[in-house]
Coordinates of C-alpha atoms in Angstrom, one line a residue:
Chain A
M1 CA 26.8 120.9 52.2
S2 CA 24.9 118.1 53.9
K3 CA 27.0 115.0 54.6
S4 CA 24.1 112.5 53.9
G5 CA 22.8 112.0 50.7
I6 CA 24.2 111.3 47.0
E7 CA 25.4 114.2 44.9
T8 CA 25.9 113.5 41.3
R9 CA 26.7 115.9 38.2
F10 CA 27.7 114.0 34.8
Y11 CA 28.1 115.3 31.5
L12 CA 29.1 112.8 28.6
E13 CA 28.7 113.3 25.0
H14 CA 28.3 110.2 22.6
P15 CA 27.1 110.2 19.2
G16 CA 23.5 111.4 18.9
F17 CA 23.2 111.4 22.6
T18 CA 24.4 114.0 25.7
L19 CA 24.0 113.3 29.2
D20 CA 23.9 116.2 31.5
V21 CA 22.3 115.8 34.8
D22 CA 22.5 117.3 38.0
L23 CA 21.2 115.5 41.1
S24 CA 20.3 115.1 44.9
I25 CA 18.9 111.7 45.8
P26 CA 18.5 110.8 49.6
A27 CA 20.9 108.2 50.8
Q28 CA 18.4 106.0 51.8
G29 CA 14.9 103.9 50.4
V30 CA 14.5 103.4 47.0
T31 CA 15.2 105.8 44.1
A32 CA 13.7 104.8 40.8
L33 CA 15.5 106.6 37.7
F34 CA 12.6 106.3 35.1
G35 CA 12.3 107.1 31.7
P36 CA 12.1 105.6 28.3
S37 CA 15.1 103.7 26.5
G38 CA 17.3 106.2 25.6
S39 CA 17.0 108.7 28.0
G40 CA 19.9 107.9 29.7
K41 CA 19.1 106.1 33.0
S42 CA 21.7 103.1 32.5
T43 CA 24.1 105.1 31.9
I44 CA 23.7 107.2 34.7
L45 CA 23.9 104.0 36.9
R46 CA 27.1 103.0 35.0
C47 CA 28.5 106.2 36.0
M48 CA 27.3 105.9 39.4
A49 CA 29.5 102.2 39.4
G50 CA 32.4 104.1 37.8
L51 CA 32.1 101.3 34.9
E52 CA 31.8 104.4 32.8
K53 CA 33.6 107.7 33.1
A54 CA 31.5 110.7 32.6
Q55 CA 32.8 114.3 33.6
G56 CA 31.9 115.7 37.0
K57 CA 31.1 114.4 40.2
F58 CA 29.8 112.0 42.4
M59 CA 29.4 111.9 46.4
F60 CA 28.2 109.3 48.4
N61 CA 27.4 110.6 51.9
G62 CA 30.4 113.1 51.8
D63 CA 33.1 110.5 50.2
V64 CA 34.0 111.6 46.7
W65 CA 33.9 108.9 44.1
Q66 CA 34.7 111.3 41.2
D67 CA 35.6 115.0 40.8
D68 CA 38.1 116.6 38.4
N69 CA 41.0 115.1 40.2
T70 CA 39.8 111.7 41.6
F71 CA 38.3 108.8 39.7
T72 CA 37.9 105.7 42.5
P73 CA 37.8 102.4 39.9
P74 CA 34.5 100.4 40.3
H75 CA 36.1 97.7 42.2
Q76 CA 37.1 100.1 45.0
R77 CA 33.6 101.6 45.2
P78 CA 31.4 100.1 48.0
I79 CA 28.8 99.4 45.6
A80 CA 26.8 96.4 44.3
Y81 CA 25.3 96.3 40.6
V82 CA 22.5 94.0 39.2
F83 CA 22.6 93.6 35.4
Q84 CA 19.7 93.2 33.4
E85 CA 21.5 90.0 32.4
S86 CA 22.3 88.8 35.5
A87 CA 25.9 88.1 34.4
L88 CA 26.3 85.4 36.8
F89 CA 29.8 83.5 36.2
P90 CA 29.3 80.5 33.8
H91 CA 32.2 78.8 34.8
M92 CA 31.0 78.8 38.7
S93 CA 28.2 77.4 40.6
V94 CA 25.4 79.3 42.0
M95 CA 27.3 78.8 45.7
A96 CA 30.7 79.6 44.0
N97 CA 29.1 83.0 42.3
L98 CA 28.0 84.1 46.0
N99 CA 31.3 82.9 47.5
Y100 CA 33.0 84.8 45.0
A101 CA 31.2 88.1 46.1
F102 CA 31.5 87.4 50.1
K103 CA 35.2 86.9 50.0
R104 CA 35.7 90.4 48.4
R105 CA 32.8 91.7 50.7
K106 CA 33.3 95.7 51.0
Q107 CA 32.3 96.0 54.4
S108 CA 33.9 93.7 57.1
N109 CA 30.8 93.6 59.3
T110 CA 28.6 91.0 57.8
D111 CA 24.8 92.5 57.4
F112 CA 24.6 90.1 54.9
P113 CA 26.0 86.5 56.1
L114 CA 25.3 84.3 53.4
D115 CA 23.1 81.9 54.9
K116 CA 20.6 85.0 55.6
T117 CA 21.0 86.2 52.1
I118 CA 20.2 82.7 50.6
A119 CA 17.0 82.4 52.6
L120 CA 16.0 85.9 51.9
L121 CA 16.2 85.5 48.3
G122 CA 14.8 81.7 48.7
I123 CA 17.5 80.0 46.7
E124 CA 19.0 77.0 49.0
H125 CA 17.7 74.8 46.4
L126 CA 19.8 76.2 43.6
L127 CA 23.3 76.2 45.1
D128 CA 24.7 73.3 43.5
R129 CA 23.6 74.2 39.9
K130 CA 25.6 76.3 37.4
P131 CA 24.1 79.3 35.7
A132 CA 23.0 77.9 32.6
K133 CA 20.5 75.5 34.6
L134 CA 18.9 78.4 36.0
S135 CA 15.7 80.0 34.7
G136 CA 15.7 83.8 34.3
G137 CA 13.7 84.5 37.5
E138 CA 16.4 82.0 39.4
K139 CA 19.5 83.7 37.7
Q140 CA 18.4 87.7 38.7
R141 CA 17.4 85.9 42.3
V142 CA 20.8 84.6 42.7
A143 CA 22.5 87.6 41.1
I144 CA 20.9 90.0 43.6
A145 CA 21.9 87.2 46.3
R146 CA 25.1 88.2 44.8
S147 CA 25.1 91.6 44.6
L148 CA 24.2 91.6 48.7
A149 CA 26.9 89.3 49.6
V150 CA 29.4 92.0 48.8
N151 CA 27.4 93.9 51.5
P152 CA 27.7 97.2 49.7
K153 CA 26.6 100.5 51.0
L154 CA 24.9 101.2 47.9
L155 CA 22.5 99.2 45.6
L156 CA 22.6 99.7 41.9
M157 CA 19.9 98.1 39.6
D158 CA 19.6 98.2 36.1
E159 CA 16.5 97.0 34.8
P160 CA 16.7 93.9 37.3
L161 CA 13.5 92.7 35.5
A162 CA 13.7 93.3 32.0
A163 CA 14.6 89.8 30.9
L164 CA 12.2 88.2 32.7
D165 CA 8.7 87.7 30.6
V166 CA 5.1 89.1 32.4
A167 CA 4.7 85.8 34.7
R168 CA 8.1 85.8 35.7
K169 CA 8.0 89.5 36.4
R170 CA 4.7 89.0 38.9
E171 CA 6.8 85.5 40.5
F172 CA 9.7 88.1 40.9
L173 CA 8.4 91.2 42.4
P174 CA 7.3 90.1 45.9
F175 CA 11.3 89.2 46.5
L176 CA 12.0 92.9 45.4
E177 CA 9.4 94.4 47.7
K178 CA 10.6 92.1 50.6
L179 CA 14.4 93.6 49.9
H180 CA 12.6 97.1 49.9
D181 CA 11.7 96.1 53.4
T182 CA 15.0 94.8 54.6
L183 CA 17.5 96.7 53.2
K184 CA 18.9 99.6 54.8
M185 CA 20.9 100.5 52.1
P186 CA 20.1 103.1 49.6
V187 CA 18.9 101.5 46.4
I188 CA 19.0 103.1 42.8
Y189 CA 16.5 101.1 40.6
V190 CA 16.6 101.9 36.9
S191 CA 12.8 101.0 35.0
H192 CA 10.9 102.0 32.2
S193 CA 8.3 100.5 34.2
P194 CA 5.6 102.1 35.7
T195 CA 4.2 99.2 37.6
E196 CA 7.4 98.5 39.1
V197 CA 8.1 102.2 39.8
A198 CA 5.0 102.3 41.7
R199 CA 5.5 99.3 43.8
L200 CA 9.3 99.9 44.6
A201 CA 10.3 103.6 44.8
D202 CA 10.3 105.8 47.2
H203 CA 12.0 108.8 45.5
I204 CA 11.6 109.1 42.0
V205 CA 13.9 110.8 39.0
L206 CA 12.4 111.3 35.6
L207 CA 14.4 111.5 32.8
K208 CA 14.2 112.2 28.9
E209 CA 16.8 112.7 26.3
G210 CA 19.7 112.8 28.7
Q211 CA 18.5 115.5 31.3
V212 CA 16.2 115.5 34.5
E213 CA 12.9 116.3 33.9
A214 CA 11.8 115.8 37.4
S215 CA 13.0 114.7 40.8
G216 CA 11.2 114.1 44.1
A217 CA 9.3 112.1 46.5
L218 CA 7.4 109.4 44.7
N219 CA 3.5 110.5 45.5
H220 CA 4.6 114.6 45.0
T221 CA 6.1 114.3 41.6
L222 CA 3.5 111.7 40.3
S223 CA 0.7 114.3 40.7
R224 CA 2.5 117.1 38.9
L225 CA 0.7 118.0 36.1
D226 CA 3.0 119.1 34.0
L227 CA 4.6 115.0 34.1
S228 CA 1.3 113.4 34.1
S229 CA -0.6 114.7 31.0
Q230 CA 2.3 112.6 29.4
L231 CA 1.1 109.6 31.0
D232 CA -2.0 109.8 29.6
E233 CA -4.5 106.9 30.8
Q234 CA -2.3 105.7 33.3
A235 CA -1.4 108.8 34.9
S236 CA -2.1 107.7 38.6
V237 CA -0.9 108.8 42.2
I238 CA 0.4 106.5 45.1
I239 CA -0.8 107.0 48.8
E240 CA 0.5 105.2 51.7
A241 CA -2.1 103.9 53.7
R242 CA -2.7 101.6 56.7
I243 CA -5.6 99.0 57.2
E244 CA -7.9 99.7 59.6
Q245 CA -10.4 97.5 59.7
L246 CA -11.7 94.4 57.8
Q247 CA -15.1 93.8 56.9
S248 CA -15.0 90.0 55.9
E249 CA -18.7 89.4 55.0
W250 CA -17.5 91.8 51.9
H251 CA -13.9 90.9 51.5
L252 CA -13.0 94.1 52.0
A253 CA -10.6 96.2 53.9
E254 CA -10.4 99.8 55.0
A255 CA -7.0 101.8 54.3
E256 CA -6.9 104.9 56.4
F257 CA -3.8 107.5 54.9
D258 CA -3.2 111.5 56.0
G259 CA -6.1 113.0 54.4
G260 CA -8.9 109.8 54.3
K261 CA -9.7 106.7 54.1
M262 CA -11.1 104.5 51.4
W263 CA -12.6 100.8 50.9
V264 CA -10.2 98.4 49.3
R265 CA -10.1 94.7 48.1
D266 CA -9.1 92.6 50.9
M267 CA -5.9 90.7 50.0
N268 CA -5.5 88.7 53.5
F269 CA -4.3 91.7 55.1
V270 CA -3.7 92.2 58.7
I271 CA -4.6 95.1 60.6
G272 CA -2.1 97.6 61.4
S273 CA -0.1 96.2 57.9
Q274 CA 1.1 99.1 55.3
V275 CA -0.1 99.2 52.0
R276 CA 0.6 101.1 48.8
L277 CA -2.5 102.6 47.2
Q278 CA -2.4 103.1 43.1
V279 CA -5.1 105.3 42.1
L280 CA -5.7 106.1 38.5
A281 CA -6.5 109.7 37.5
R282 CA -9.3 108.4 35.0
D283 CA -10.8 106.7 38.3
V284 CA -11.5 109.5 40.2
S285 CA -14.4 112.0 39.4
L286 CA -15.6 114.9 41.2
T287 CA -18.9 116.3 42.9
L288 CA -20.2 118.8 44.9
S289 CA -21.7 116.8 47.8
P290 CA -21.0 113.5 49.2
D291 CA -23.3 111.7 47.2
E292 CA -25.0 108.4 49.4
D293 CA -26.6 107.2 46.9
S294 CA -24.0 106.2 44.4
S295 CA -22.3 102.9 43.8
I296 CA -18.9 104.3 43.9
A297 CA -18.0 103.8 48.1
N298 CA -15.3 106.3 48.4
T299 CA -16.0 109.5 48.8
I300 CA -13.6 111.9 50.0
E301 CA -12.9 115.6 51.1
A302 CA -10.5 117.5 48.7
I303 CA -9.2 120.9 47.5
I304 CA -8.7 121.8 44.0
E305 CA -5.1 122.8 43.8
E306 CA -4.3 122.6 40.2
V307 CA -5.9 122.6 36.8
G308 CA -3.8 121.7 33.7
A309 CA -4.4 120.3 30.1
G310 CA -4.6 116.7 29.5
D311 CA -3.2 114.7 26.5
H312 CA -6.6 115.5 24.1
P313 CA -8.2 119.2 24.1
A314 CA -11.3 117.8 25.5
I315 CA -9.2 116.3 28.6
L316 CA -8.4 118.2 32.1
L317 CA -6.3 117.0 34.8
V318 CA -6.9 117.9 37.9
R319 CA -4.7 118.0 41.1
L320 CA -6.4 117.7 44.4
K321 CA -4.9 118.2 47.9
V322 CA -6.1 115.5 50.3
G323 CA -4.3 115.8 53.9
A324 CA -0.5 115.2 52.6
N325 CA -1.6 113.4 49.7
Y326 CA -2.5 114.2 46.3
L327 CA -5.1 112.9 44.1
L328 CA -5.2 113.3 40.0
C329 CA -8.4 113.5 38.5
R330 CA -9.2 113.1 34.7
L331 CA -12.3 114.5 33.3
T332 CA -13.8 116.5 30.2
S333 CA -13.7 120.1 30.4
R334 CA -16.9 120.1 29.8
S335 CA -17.6 118.3 33.1
F336 CA -15.2 120.4 34.8
H337 CA -17.3 123.5 34.0
H338 CA -20.7 122.5 34.6
L339 CA -19.4 122.0 38.3
G340 CA -18.7 125.3 38.5
V341 CA -15.7 125.0 40.6
S342 CA -12.1 126.7 40.5
V343 CA -8.7 126.5 42.1
G344 CA -8.8 126.6 46.0
D345 CA -12.4 125.0 45.8
D346 CA -13.6 122.2 48.4
V347 CA -15.2 119.3 46.5
W348 CA -15.7 115.6 47.2
A349 CA -13.5 113.3 45.0
Q350 CA -15.2 109.9 44.4
I351 CA -12.7 107.0 43.8
K352 CA -14.0 104.1 41.8
S353 CA -11.3 101.7 42.5
A354 CA -7.6 101.9 44.2
A355 CA -5.1 99.0 43.4
I356 CA -3.5 97.7 46.1
I357 CA 0.4 97.5 44.8
E358 CA 2.1 96.3 48.2
Chain B
M1 CA 61.4 48.9 17.9
F2 CA 63.0 52.2 16.4
S3 CA 66.3 52.9 15.6
D4 CA 68.8 54.7 17.9
A5 CA 68.8 57.4 15.2
N6 CA 64.7 57.6 14.7
L7 CA 64.4 57.2 18.8
T8 CA 66.8 60.1 19.1
A9 CA 65.1 62.6 16.4
I10 CA 61.7 61.9 18.2
L11 CA 62.8 62.6 21.6
L12 CA 64.4 65.7 20.2
T13 CA 61.3 66.7 18.3
A14 CA 58.9 66.4 21.6
K15 CA 61.5 68.2 23.7
L16 CA 61.5 70.9 21.2
A17 CA 57.6 71.2 20.5
S18 CA 57.0 71.0 24.6
I19 CA 59.5 74.0 25.4
V20 CA 58.5 75.8 22.2
T21 CA 54.5 75.3 23.6
I22 CA 55.0 76.5 26.9
L23 CA 57.0 79.5 26.4
L24 CA 54.4 79.9 23.1
L25 CA 51.7 80.1 25.9
L26 CA 53.1 82.5 28.3
I27 CA 54.2 85.3 25.2
S28 CA 50.9 84.5 23.6
T29 CA 48.4 85.4 26.4
P30 CA 49.4 89.2 27.2
I31 CA 49.9 89.5 23.2
A32 CA 46.0 88.0 22.8
W33 CA 44.8 90.1 25.9
W34 CA 45.8 93.3 24.4
L35 CA 44.5 92.4 20.6
A36 CA 41.2 91.4 21.9
R37 CA 40.5 93.8 24.5
T38 CA 42.2 97.5 23.0
H39 CA 40.5 99.8 20.8
C40 CA 44.2 101.1 19.4
R41 CA 44.6 101.8 15.8
A42 CA 47.5 100.1 15.8
K43 CA 45.5 96.7 16.7
V44 CA 45.1 95.6 12.8
A45 CA 48.8 96.0 12.1
I46 CA 49.9 93.9 15.1
E47 CA 47.3 91.5 14.1
A48 CA 48.5 91.2 10.6
L49 CA 52.1 90.9 11.6
V50 CA 51.5 88.3 14.2
A51 CA 49.8 86.4 11.5
M52 CA 52.2 86.8 8.9
P53 CA 54.0 83.3 9.3
I54 CA 51.2 81.6 8.1
V55 CA 51.4 83.1 4.4
L56 CA 55.2 83.5 4.4
P57 CA 57.5 80.5 3.3
P58 CA 59.2 78.8 6.4
S59 CA 62.4 79.5 4.2
V60 CA 61.8 83.2 4.2
I61 CA 61.7 83.7 8.3
G62 CA 64.4 80.9 8.4
F63 CA 66.9 83.1 6.2
Y64 CA 65.8 86.6 8.4
L65 CA 66.4 84.9 11.4
L66 CA 69.6 83.4 10.5
V67 CA 71.0 86.7 9.4
A68 CA 69.7 88.6 12.5
M69 CA 71.3 85.5 14.8
G70 CA 74.4 85.6 12.6
P71 CA 77.5 86.6 13.8
E72 CA 77.1 90.3 11.7
G73 CA 73.6 90.3 12.7
P74 CA 71.8 92.5 15.8
V75 CA 70.7 89.7 17.8
G76 CA 74.1 87.8 16.8
Q77 CA 75.8 90.8 18.0
L78 CA 74.3 91.0 21.2
T79 CA 74.4 87.3 22.1
Q80 CA 78.2 87.3 21.4
A81 CA 78.3 90.4 23.7
L82 CA 76.6 88.4 26.5
G83 CA 79.0 85.8 26.0
L84 CA 76.4 83.1 24.9
G85 CA 78.1 82.9 21.1
T86 CA 75.6 82.7 18.0
L87 CA 72.2 81.2 18.1
P88 CA 72.0 79.3 14.6
F89 CA 72.8 75.6 14.7
T90 CA 72.0 75.5 18.1
F91 CA 68.9 74.2 19.9
S92 CA 68.4 77.5 21.6
G93 CA 68.3 79.2 18.1
L94 CA 65.4 76.7 17.1
V95 CA 63.5 77.5 19.8
I96 CA 63.8 81.2 19.0
A97 CA 62.9 80.6 15.6
S98 CA 59.8 78.3 16.2
I99 CA 58.2 80.4 18.4
F100 CA 58.3 83.1 15.7
Y101 CA 57.3 80.5 13.4
S102 CA 53.9 79.3 15.4
L103 CA 53.2 82.4 17.1
P104 CA 50.0 83.1 15.4
F105 CA 48.6 79.2 15.9
V106 CA 48.8 80.2 19.6
V107 CA 47.7 83.8 19.8
Q108 CA 44.8 83.5 17.6
P109 CA 42.5 80.9 19.5
I110 CA 43.3 82.4 22.6
Q111 CA 42.5 86.0 21.4
L112 CA 39.2 84.4 20.0
A113 CA 38.8 83.0 23.5
F114 CA 39.3 86.3 24.7
E115 CA 37.3 88.0 22.3
N116 CA 34.1 85.8 23.2
I117 CA 33.8 86.7 26.6
S118 CA 31.1 88.9 27.4
E119 CA 31.9 92.3 29.1
H120 CA 29.2 92.1 31.6
Y121 CA 31.4 89.2 33.6
L122 CA 34.0 91.1 33.7
E123 CA 32.0 94.5 34.6
A124 CA 30.5 92.5 37.0
A125 CA 33.8 91.4 38.7
A126 CA 34.7 94.8 38.9
T127 CA 31.7 95.7 40.8
L128 CA 32.0 92.6 43.1
G129 CA 35.4 94.1 44.1
A130 CA 38.0 92.4 41.8
S131 CA 41.0 94.0 40.6
P132 CA 42.0 94.2 37.3
L133 CA 44.6 91.3 37.7
D134 CA 42.2 89.4 39.8
R135 CA 39.2 89.7 37.0
F136 CA 41.6 88.3 34.8
L137 CA 42.9 85.3 37.0
T138 CA 39.5 84.6 38.4
I139 CA 37.4 85.1 35.2
A140 CA 39.2 85.8 31.8
L141 CA 41.4 82.9 32.3
P142 CA 39.1 79.9 33.4
L143 CA 36.5 81.2 30.8
A144 CA 39.3 81.3 28.0
L145 CA 40.5 77.5 29.0
P146 CA 39.5 75.9 25.7
G147 CA 41.3 78.7 23.4
F148 CA 44.3 78.1 25.6
L149 CA 44.1 74.4 24.9
T150 CA 43.4 74.6 21.4
G151 CA 46.4 77.1 20.8
G152 CA 48.7 74.6 23.0
I153 CA 47.7 71.8 20.7
L154 CA 48.1 73.8 17.6
G155 CA 51.1 75.3 18.6
F156 CA 52.7 71.9 19.6
A157 CA 51.9 70.2 16.4
H158 CA 52.9 73.4 14.0
T159 CA 56.3 72.9 15.8
V160 CA 56.2 69.0 15.0
G161 CA 55.4 69.6 11.7
E162 CA 58.0 72.5 10.9
F163 CA 60.7 71.6 8.5
G164 CA 61.9 74.8 6.2
V165 CA 62.7 77.1 9.3
V166 CA 64.6 74.0 11.1
L167 CA 66.5 73.6 8.0
M168 CA 67.9 77.0 7.6
I169 CA 68.4 77.6 11.4
G170 CA 69.2 74.6 12.8
G171 CA 70.7 72.3 10.1
N172 CA 70.9 68.7 10.8
I173 CA 73.0 68.3 14.1
P174 CA 72.2 64.6 15.7
D175 CA 70.4 65.2 19.2
V176 CA 70.9 68.9 18.9
T177 CA 68.8 69.9 15.8
R178 CA 68.0 67.1 13.8
V179 CA 64.1 66.9 14.1
V180 CA 62.0 64.0 12.6
S181 CA 61.1 66.1 9.4
V182 CA 64.7 67.0 9.1
Q183 CA 65.6 63.1 9.7
I184 CA 62.6 61.9 7.0
Y185 CA 64.4 64.3 4.1
D186 CA 67.8 62.9 5.1
Y187 CA 66.8 59.2 4.7
V188 CA 65.0 60.2 1.2
E189 CA 68.0 62.1 0.0
A190 CA 70.2 58.9 1.1
L191 CA 67.4 56.7 -0.7
E192 CA 66.6 54.8 2.7
Y193 CA 63.0 54.2 2.0
D194 CA 62.1 51.8 4.5
Q195 CA 63.3 54.1 7.5
A196 CA 61.5 57.2 6.0
W197 CA 58.3 54.9 5.7
E198 CA 58.6 54.0 9.5
L199 CA 59.2 57.8 10.6
S200 CA 56.1 59.4 8.1
A201 CA 54.0 56.7 9.6
I202 CA 54.6 58.0 12.9
M203 CA 54.1 61.4 11.9
I204 CA 50.8 60.9 10.1
A205 CA 49.4 58.9 13.2
F206 CA 50.6 62.0 15.5
S207 CA 49.0 64.5 13.4
F208 CA 45.4 62.6 13.2
V209 CA 45.7 61.8 16.8
T210 CA 46.5 65.6 17.6
L211 CA 43.5 66.5 15.1
L212 CA 41.3 64.5 16.8
L213 CA 42.1 65.5 20.1
L214 CA 41.9 69.4 19.0
Y215 CA 38.0 68.5 17.4
L216 CA 37.0 66.4 20.8
F217 CA 37.9 69.7 23.0
N218 CA 36.5 72.3 20.7
P219 CA 33.6 70.9 18.8
N220 CA 32.7 74.3 17.3
K221 CA 35.9 75.5 16.4
R222 CA 37.2 73.5 13.6
K223 CA 38.0 76.2 11.0
L224 CA 40.6 77.4 13.4
A225 CA 42.9 74.3 12.5

């Protein structure tokens, strides 16, 4: 058995709900537990923290936190937990909340000295305030700073954006992305929002009714047809790319990835920076030759890897392999048959647009 | 301004109520915490038991305590075996009886305050590395502080105001068990209305100030009183 990684097996019965999961998650990067409400994602997180006791086992990098004979109580686990509702202590100032965590930190080496954490989350101006005087977004920033101040080995986040409105979410996501780039510790992130998952996750666990439907690297898992067909119009893939050149005249940037390149909107990129592209299946179409006259600027050579049913009898989902990446294409069965192609054939994928999500 | 007898009774009452309040806060805290957090089935029965003094006539409590603490009662036998003599008609006996009588008035506000603390705060503290005792001291106690103030004030005021239990257990011994309420009763029996007026007026003023304080601390919890 490998020493590195997170191994879990949880079994729990509540009235009307059974959780039965067996998971291996890499002990690095952000893993999203994704699924509709009632799928058991928050319960898994609570079991990992020891806040809820399921039968089974939980191992973190070779340390047993739970098995048939052991159960480490939450305060002895080297974790931090960010709740949906920030759960800041109302009788303490922001600074006192941070100090409460820092005094009880779980590793003596301080990867997160308080001043660095405060600066990272931009909460310098809030330190003297009581939680009741903070906005929702500010509360969650303080809650995340507090969770980092305990210097955990594993960070658990339970829909930290759920309590925020759309505008606050937009304002808040950059902070999480900055964390994603800064943190060395693994993060397990519960969410039911495809946008958040696409922006933040490296690894995804899809949950349904207390069971694991799929678990794997984000781009590979999202391109699986059996899962994507459930997402209807929202079926998409994520591609990690690098900005290679800029065309300032047209405000465009060229993003290169394993298997091709495409032009995207220039969001004041610097050449060489890493970006995440989200390509919706409905924005991809297929042709047999690179069409020079089309208004669609991005045409990429691809291989048809799999064809599956879409969310409607008229619709097919096609999985395309592009270098080490995948694309999904959503089209009508009629169009597909007119092309006369099948699995294994080379085609050209035309991409109408790609969203830049990082 | 007071006669010596009145002053003695007032000081004795204050001493009794202070000691009883301090002991009650200590005793009530674990009971209230347990009642607020337990899912045990016996909870309702314990709650009913704690609340009994609210509905029982004080003379009933006084009677049972008198029998239990008397020379033939189980408590009396124990205290005699320990060389402490018997408790009725002593100040200690009065303290014990008052604790029983005022218990619900202290337990209930503290229990309510504990129940109002969101489980989230305690769970958050646990994930931040706080042990159960640490969580209790740093999160639960400070957040329940208004409940402790209410409980303390109610316990003190209720002990000052008791009469039936005192008469049954304490009798009427100057400087030992003769508290203000008993003193007033004596004056009326002896037709010394002037003295009764004076002490009664003091009690009225005391009660008003106490309730005023209570409502100032706890504007939203008036129904407790």
